[in-house]
């Protein structure tokens, strides 16, 4: 019974479509029927093609979202996960979490205050935080059975009262961080290069006296 009703409805829709095409085009019933048949054939062909095509691959991201609660990154969870990093400062807390335009990297931004009387060089402190962040990231990925090396996925930037820790979320992010690290190393090498020492001339006369 249901099949019969479906066939009747389908026939009614087709006949109605033929009449509408005949009225709009000002053509015969035969021509309108041909037009409707072609439209139905094209529609069914496109529908089958769409159904049989494989679903587009979703972008693959590494599980690097520290402080993820299953729906979003929570700053209070970030502070808890980065407790080892925060212990390096008198005050340190996460203020925001940023993603780049392609979502290939995630950056955790912290507001920091140095410990009074601390003599630790910023470069040494940055290297320490780099290793601590790598350990935090490795522990996060292990919970998802992901064992990718954390070092290429991690970048730390420390400047005055701001600390940023960036994690790459895919291969594009790893390439981006690698380029940034190379630029930083070049700038560091140039800043440490000694200035050209002035030339000293040694004037001697023909008998060897200065």
PDB file of C-alpha atoms in Angstrom:
ATOM      1  CA  UNK A   1       0.000   0.000   0.000  1.00  0.00           C
ATOM      2  CA  UNK A   2       2.760   2.422   0.909  1.00  0.00           C
ATOM      3  CA  UNK A   3       4.575   1.620  -2.334  1.00  0.00           C
ATOM      4  CA  UNK A   4       1.416   2.306  -4.341  1.00  0.00           C
ATOM      5  CA  UNK A   5       0.942   5.663  -2.619  1.00  0.00           C
ATOM      6  CA  UNK A   6       4.588   6.548  -3.315  1.00  0.00           C
ATOM      7  CA  UNK A   7       4.185   5.680  -7.034  1.00  0.00           C
ATOM      8  CA  UNK A   8       0.993   7.762  -7.270  1.00  0.00           C
ATOM      9  CA  UNK A   9       2.695  10.734  -5.616  1.00  0.00           C
ATOM     10  CA  UNK A  10       5.730  10.400  -7.875  1.00  0.00           C
ATOM     11  CA  UNK A  11       3.497  10.282 -10.966  1.00  0.00           C
ATOM     12  CA  UNK A  12       1.570  13.317  -9.764  1.00  0.00           C
ATOM     13  CA  UNK A  13       4.795  15.280  -9.220  1.00  0.00           C
ATOM     14  CA  UNK A  14       6.078  14.320 -12.679  1.00  0.00           C
ATOM     15  CA  UNK A  15       2.824  15.245 -14.441  1.00  0.00           C
ATOM     16  CA  UNK A  16       2.699  18.537 -12.572  1.00  0.00           C
ATOM     17  CA  UNK A  17       6.307  19.267 -13.568  1.00  0.00           C
ATOM     18  CA  UNK A  18       5.459  18.557 -17.238  1.00  0.00           C
ATOM     19  CA  UNK A  19       2.506  20.967 -17.114  1.00  0.00           C
ATOM     20  CA  UNK A  20       4.613  23.670 -15.481  1.00  0.00           C
ATOM     21  CA  UNK A  21       7.357  23.310 -18.101  1.00  0.00           C
ATOM     22  CA  UNK A  22       4.735  23.368 -20.905  1.00  0.00           C
ATOM     23  CA  UNK A  23       3.242  26.564 -19.517  1.00  0.00           C
ATOM     24  CA  UNK A  24       6.583  28.314 -18.889  1.00  0.00           C
ATOM     25  CA  UNK A  25       8.248  27.258 -22.136  1.00  0.00           C
ATOM     26  CA  UNK A  26       5.136  27.441 -24.330  1.00  0.00           C
ATOM     27  CA  UNK A  27       5.979  24.055 -25.844  1.00  0.00           C
ATOM     28  CA  UNK A  28       4.059  20.852 -26.534  1.00  0.00           C
ATOM     29  CA  UNK A  29       3.380  18.170 -23.946  1.00  0.00           C
ATOM     30  CA  UNK A  30       5.843  15.886 -25.716  1.00  0.00           C
ATOM     31  CA  UNK A  31       8.684  18.446 -25.566  1.00  0.00           C
ATOM     32  CA  UNK A  32       7.898  19.263 -21.940  1.00  0.00           C
ATOM     33  CA  UNK A  33       7.991  15.539 -21.099  1.00  0.00           C
ATOM     34  CA  UNK A  34      11.413  15.163 -22.759  1.00  0.00           C
ATOM     35  CA  UNK A  35      12.753  18.160 -20.798  1.00  0.00           C
ATOM     36  CA  UNK A  36      11.496  16.719 -17.505  1.00  0.00           C
ATOM     37  CA  UNK A  37      12.968  13.290 -18.278  1.00  0.00           C
ATOM     38  CA  UNK A  38      16.369  14.832 -18.980  1.00  0.00           C
ATOM     39  CA  UNK A  39      16.226  16.832 -15.759  1.00  0.00           C
ATOM     40  CA  UNK A  40      15.336  13.732 -13.740  1.00  0.00           C
ATOM     41  CA  UNK A  41      18.106  11.721 -15.448  1.00  0.00           C
ATOM     42  CA  UNK A  42      20.723  14.437 -14.734  1.00  0.00           C
ATOM     43  CA  UNK A  43      19.563  14.806 -11.153  1.00  0.00           C
ATOM     44  CA  UNK A  44      19.735  11.053 -10.485  1.00  0.00           C
ATOM     45  CA  UNK A  45      23.181  10.866 -12.101  1.00  0.00           C
ATOM     46  CA  UNK A  46      24.566  13.682  -9.941  1.00  0.00           C
ATOM     47  CA  UNK A  47      22.926  12.177  -6.847  1.00  0.00           C
ATOM     48  CA  UNK A  48      24.505   8.748  -7.452  1.00  0.00           C
ATOM     49  CA  UNK A  49      27.894  10.346  -8.146  1.00  0.00           C
ATOM     50  CA  UNK A  50      27.736  12.303  -4.891  1.00  0.00           C
ATOM     51  CA  UNK A  51      26.675   9.219  -2.929  1.00  0.00           C
ATOM     52  CA  UNK A  52      29.401   7.014  -4.389  1.00  0.00           C
ATOM     53  CA  UNK A  53      32.217   9.555  -4.029  1.00  0.00           C
ATOM     54  CA  UNK A  54      34.409   8.998  -0.952  1.00  0.00           C
ATOM     55  CA  UNK A  55      33.965  11.559   1.791  1.00  0.00           C
ATOM     56  CA  UNK A  56      36.628  14.268   1.776  1.00  0.00           C
ATOM     57  CA  UNK A  57      39.433  13.546   4.218  1.00  0.00           C
ATOM     58  CA  UNK A  58      39.193  15.606   7.375  1.00  0.00           C
ATOM     59  CA  UNK A  59      42.299  17.556   8.345  1.00  0.00           C
ATOM     60  CA  UNK A  60      44.485  15.515  10.678  1.00  0.00           C
ATOM     61  CA  UNK A  61      45.748  17.269  13.797  1.00  0.00           C
ATOM     62  CA  UNK A  62      48.179  16.040  16.423  1.00  0.00           C
ATOM     63  CA  UNK A  63      46.666  15.823  19.935  1.00  0.00           C
ATOM     64  CA  UNK A  64      48.606  18.827  21.266  1.00  0.00           C
ATOM     65  CA  UNK A  65      45.825  20.852  22.876  1.00  0.00           C
ATOM     66  CA  UNK A  66      47.003  21.068  26.475  1.00  0.00           C
ATOM     67  CA  UNK A  67      44.103  21.962  28.773  1.00  0.00           C
ATOM     68  CA  UNK A  68      41.459  20.524  26.428  1.00  0.00           C
ATOM     69  CA  UNK A  69      38.242  19.601  28.243  1.00  0.00           C
ATOM     70  CA  UNK A  70      36.659  17.744  25.337  1.00  0.00           C
ATOM     71  CA  UNK A  71      35.009  20.842  23.876  1.00  0.00           C
ATOM     72  CA  UNK A  72      37.547  23.661  24.204  1.00  0.00           C
ATOM     73  CA  UNK A  73      40.784  24.688  25.876  1.00  0.00           C
ATOM     74  CA  UNK A  74      40.198  25.986  29.407  1.00  0.00           C
ATOM     75  CA  UNK A  75      42.788  28.443  30.772  1.00  0.00           C
ATOM     76  CA  UNK A  76      42.428  27.078  34.302  1.00  0.00           C
ATOM     77  CA  UNK A  77      43.314  23.618  33.013  1.00  0.00           C
ATOM     78  CA  UNK A  78      46.226  25.139  31.083  1.00  0.00           C
ATOM     79  CA  UNK A  79      47.601  26.665  34.301  1.00  0.00           C
ATOM     80  CA  UNK A  80      47.351  23.291  36.023  1.00  0.00           C
ATOM     81  CA  UNK A  81      49.113  21.441  33.193  1.00  0.00           C
ATOM     82  CA  UNK A  82      51.901  24.037  32.991  1.00  0.00           C
ATOM     83  CA  UNK A  83      52.568  24.065  36.740  1.00  0.00           C
ATOM     84  CA  UNK A  84      56.266  23.186  36.229  1.00  0.00           C
ATOM     85  CA  UNK A  85      56.712  26.149  33.870  1.00  0.00           C
ATOM     86  CA  UNK A  86      54.821  28.514  36.157  1.00  0.00           C
ATOM     87  CA  UNK A  87      57.105  27.564  39.075  1.00  0.00           C
ATOM     88  CA  UNK A  88      59.956  29.403  37.326  1.00  0.00           C
ATOM     89  CA  UNK A  89      58.249  32.753  37.993  1.00  0.00           C
ATOM     90  CA  UNK A  90      56.891  34.696  40.931  1.00  0.00           C
ATOM     91  CA  UNK A  91      53.623  34.969  38.971  1.00  0.00           C
ATOM     92  CA  UNK A  92      52.593  33.206  35.782  1.00  0.00           C
ATOM     93  CA  UNK A  93      49.115  32.549  34.393  1.00  0.00           C
ATOM     94  CA  UNK A  94      47.571  31.880  30.976  1.00  0.00           C
ATOM     95  CA  UNK A  95      45.787  34.892  29.504  1.00  0.00           C
ATOM     96  CA  UNK A  96      44.707  33.530  26.125  1.00  0.00           C
ATOM     97  CA  UNK A  97      45.049  30.707  23.613  1.00  0.00           C
ATOM     98  CA  UNK A  98      45.577  31.644  19.966  1.00  0.00           C
ATOM     99  CA  UNK A  99      45.391  29.667  16.719  1.00  0.00           C
ATOM    100  CA  UNK A 100      47.042  30.785  13.506  1.00  0.00           C
ATOM    101  CA  UNK A 101      44.955  31.348  10.350  1.00  0.00           C
ATOM    102  CA  UNK A 102      45.341  27.761   9.115  1.00  0.00           C
ATOM    103  CA  UNK A 103      44.974  26.273  12.635  1.00  0.00           C
ATOM    104  CA  UNK A 104      48.348  24.569  12.089  1.00  0.00           C
ATOM    105  CA  UNK A 105      49.685  25.968  15.388  1.00  0.00           C
ATOM    106  CA  UNK A 106      48.279  26.755  18.812  1.00  0.00           C
ATOM    107  CA  UNK A 107      49.940  29.330  21.078  1.00  0.00           C
ATOM    108  CA  UNK A 108      49.523  29.630  24.829  1.00  0.00           C
ATOM    109  CA  UNK A 109      50.216  33.151  26.060  1.00  0.00           C
ATOM    110  CA  UNK A 110      51.173  33.731  29.698  1.00  0.00           C
ATOM    111  CA  UNK A 111      51.521  36.911  31.727  1.00  0.00           C
ATOM    112  CA  UNK A 112      54.629  36.496  33.883  1.00  0.00           C
ATOM    113  CA  UNK A 113      56.507  38.310  36.633  1.00  0.00           C
ATOM    114  CA  UNK A 114      60.112  37.390  37.335  1.00  0.00           C
ATOM    115  CA  UNK A 115      61.239  36.215  40.745  1.00  0.00           C
ATOM    116  CA  UNK A 116      62.874  39.037  42.739  1.00  0.00           C
ATOM    117  CA  UNK A 117      66.640  38.771  42.683  1.00  0.00           C
ATOM    118  CA  UNK A 118      66.645  36.067  40.009  1.00  0.00           C
ATOM    119  CA  UNK A 119      69.986  35.946  38.201  1.00  0.00           C
ATOM    120  CA  UNK A 120      68.972  33.299  35.674  1.00  0.00           C
ATOM    121  CA  UNK A 121      69.803  34.395  32.144  1.00  0.00           C
ATOM    122  CA  UNK A 122      66.767  34.703  29.836  1.00  0.00           C
ATOM    123  CA  UNK A 123      68.319  32.394  27.273  1.00  0.00           C
ATOM    124  CA  UNK A 124      68.945  29.693  29.882  1.00  0.00           C
ATOM    125  CA  UNK A 125      65.444  30.200  31.293  1.00  0.00           C
ATOM    126  CA  UNK A 126      63.937  29.883  27.816  1.00  0.00           C
ATOM    127  CA  UNK A 127      65.823  26.630  27.201  1.00  0.00           C
ATOM    128  CA  UNK A 128      64.585  25.282  30.541  1.00  0.00           C
ATOM    129  CA  UNK A 129      60.981  26.181  29.682  1.00  0.00           C
ATOM    130  CA  UNK A 130      61.442  24.644  26.231  1.00  0.00           C
ATOM    131  CA  UNK A 131      62.338  21.272  27.778  1.00  0.00           C
ATOM    132  CA  UNK A 132      59.560  21.515  30.362  1.00  0.00           C
ATOM    133  CA  UNK A 133      57.031  22.320  27.612  1.00  0.00           C
ATOM    134  CA  UNK A 134      58.229  19.384  25.537  1.00  0.00           C
ATOM    135  CA  UNK A 135      57.637  17.090  28.514  1.00  0.00           C
ATOM    136  CA  UNK A 136      54.147  18.536  29.063  1.00  0.00           C
ATOM    137  CA  UNK A 137      53.320  18.053  25.384  1.00  0.00           C
ATOM    138  CA  UNK A 138      54.687  14.498  25.348  1.00  0.00           C
ATOM    139  CA  UNK A 139      52.543  13.583  28.368  1.00  0.00           C
ATOM    140  CA  UNK A 140      49.463  15.092  26.683  1.00  0.00           C
ATOM    141  CA  UNK A 141      50.037  13.152  23.470  1.00  0.00           C
ATOM    142  CA  UNK A 142      50.657   9.899  25.334  1.00  0.00           C
ATOM    143  CA  UNK A 143      47.103   9.996  26.684  1.00  0.00           C
ATOM    144  CA  UNK A 144      45.984   9.646  23.040  1.00  0.00           C
ATOM    145  CA  UNK A 145      48.569   6.934  22.249  1.00  0.00           C
ATOM    146  CA  UNK A 146      50.527   9.416  20.158  1.00  0.00           C
ATOM    147  CA  UNK A 147      54.302   9.196  20.496  1.00  0.00           C
ATOM    148  CA  UNK A 148      55.594  11.844  18.089  1.00  0.00           C
ATOM    149  CA  UNK A 149      58.824  13.563  19.259  1.00  0.00           C
ATOM    150  CA  UNK A 150      57.814  16.754  21.067  1.00  0.00           C
ATOM    151  CA  UNK A 151      60.871  18.883  20.265  1.00  0.00           C
ATOM    152  CA  UNK A 152      59.983  19.728  16.616  1.00  0.00           C
ATOM    153  CA  UNK A 153      56.421  20.544  17.703  1.00  0.00           C
ATOM    154  CA  UNK A 154      57.411  23.047  20.398  1.00  0.00           C
ATOM    155  CA  UNK A 155      58.591  26.662  20.345  1.00  0.00           C
ATOM    156  CA  UNK A 156      59.089  28.971  23.344  1.00  0.00           C
ATOM    157  CA  UNK A 157      59.368  32.750  23.239  1.00  0.00           C
ATOM    158  CA  UNK A 158      60.172  34.784  26.355  1.00  0.00           C
ATOM    159  CA  UNK A 159      60.155  38.579  26.423  1.00  0.00           C
ATOM    160  CA  UNK A 160      59.936  40.763  29.507  1.00  0.00           C
ATOM    161  CA  UNK A 161      56.542  40.025  31.098  1.00  0.00           C
ATOM    162  CA  UNK A 162      55.220  37.775  28.338  1.00  0.00           C
ATOM    163  CA  UNK A 163      55.783  34.086  27.701  1.00  0.00           C
ATOM    164  CA  UNK A 164      54.396  32.262  24.665  1.00  0.00           C
ATOM    165  CA  UNK A 165      54.524  28.520  24.093  1.00  0.00           C
ATOM    166  CA  UNK A 166      53.551  27.306  20.628  1.00  0.00           C
ATOM    167  CA  UNK A 167      52.738  23.740  19.606  1.00  0.00           C
ATOM    168  CA  UNK A 168      52.487  22.580  15.991  1.00  0.00           C
ATOM    169  CA  UNK A 169      49.234  20.762  15.224  1.00  0.00           C
ATOM    170  CA  UNK A 170      50.238  19.180  11.900  1.00  0.00           C
ATOM    171  CA  UNK A 171      53.141  18.894   9.448  1.00  0.00           C
ATOM    172  CA  UNK A 172      52.521  22.418   8.155  1.00  0.00           C
ATOM    173  CA  UNK A 173      52.877  23.708  11.706  1.00  0.00           C
ATOM    174  CA  UNK A 174      56.139  21.789  12.180  1.00  0.00           C
ATOM    175  CA  UNK A 175      57.541  23.390   9.018  1.00  0.00           C
ATOM    176  CA  UNK A 176      56.445  26.837  10.215  1.00  0.00           C
ATOM    177  CA  UNK A 177      58.111  26.409  13.621  1.00  0.00           C
ATOM    178  CA  UNK A 178      61.273  25.070  11.983  1.00  0.00           C
ATOM    179  CA  UNK A 179      61.560  28.188   9.808  1.00  0.00           C
ATOM    180  CA  UNK A 180      60.998  30.445  12.812  1.00  0.00           C
ATOM    181  CA  UNK A 181      63.627  28.578  14.846  1.00  0.00           C
ATOM    182  CA  UNK A 182      66.150  28.911  12.018  1.00  0.00           C
ATOM    183  CA  UNK A 183      65.532  32.675  11.829  1.00  0.00           C
ATOM    184  CA  UNK A 184      65.943  32.974  15.595  1.00  0.00           C
ATOM    185  CA  UNK A 185      69.236  31.067  15.477  1.00  0.00           C
ATOM    186  CA  UNK A 186      70.528  33.315  12.689  1.00  0.00           C
ATOM    187  CA  UNK A 187      69.625  36.463  14.635  1.00  0.00           C
ATOM    188  CA  UNK A 188      71.297  35.026  17.727  1.00  0.00           C
ATOM    189  CA  UNK A 189      74.450  34.164  15.763  1.00  0.00           C
ATOM    190  CA  UNK A 190      74.609  37.663  14.281  1.00  0.00           C
ATOM    191  CA  UNK A 191      74.135  39.304  17.674  1.00  0.00           C
ATOM    192  CA  UNK A 192      76.970  37.244  19.161  1.00  0.00           C
ATOM    193  CA  UNK A 193      79.371  37.867  16.293  1.00  0.00           C
ATOM    194  CA  UNK A 194      82.226  40.128  17.474  1.00  0.00           C
ATOM    195  CA  UNK A 195      82.584  43.455  15.772  1.00  0.00           C
ATOM    196  CA  UNK A 196      85.438  43.923  13.387  1.00  0.00           C
ATOM    197  CA  UNK A 197      88.515  44.933  15.356  1.00  0.00           C
ATOM    198  CA  UNK A 198      90.328  48.018  14.060  1.00  0.00           C
ATOM    199  CA  UNK A 199      93.361  47.312  11.932  1.00  0.00           C
ATOM    200  CA  UNK A 200      96.733  48.023  13.494  1.00  0.00           C
ATOM    201  CA  UNK A 201      99.467  49.203  11.247  1.00  0.00           C
ATOM    202  CA  UNK A 202     103.087  48.410  12.044  1.00  0.00           C
ATOM    203  CA  UNK A 203     105.328  51.089  10.604  1.00  0.00           C
ATOM    204  CA  UNK A 204     108.948  50.124  10.243  1.00  0.00           C
ATOM    205  CA  UNK A 205     111.708  51.964   8.499  1.00  0.00           C
ATOM    206  CA  UNK A 206     114.230  50.292   6.311  1.00  0.00           C
ATOM    207  CA  UNK A 207     116.625  49.531   9.195  1.00  0.00           C
ATOM    208  CA  UNK A 208     113.905  47.781  11.256  1.00  0.00           C
ATOM    209  CA  UNK A 209     113.267  50.658  13.701  1.00  0.00           C
ATOM    210  CA  UNK A 210     109.596  51.575  14.566  1.00  0.00           C
TER     211      UNK A 210
END
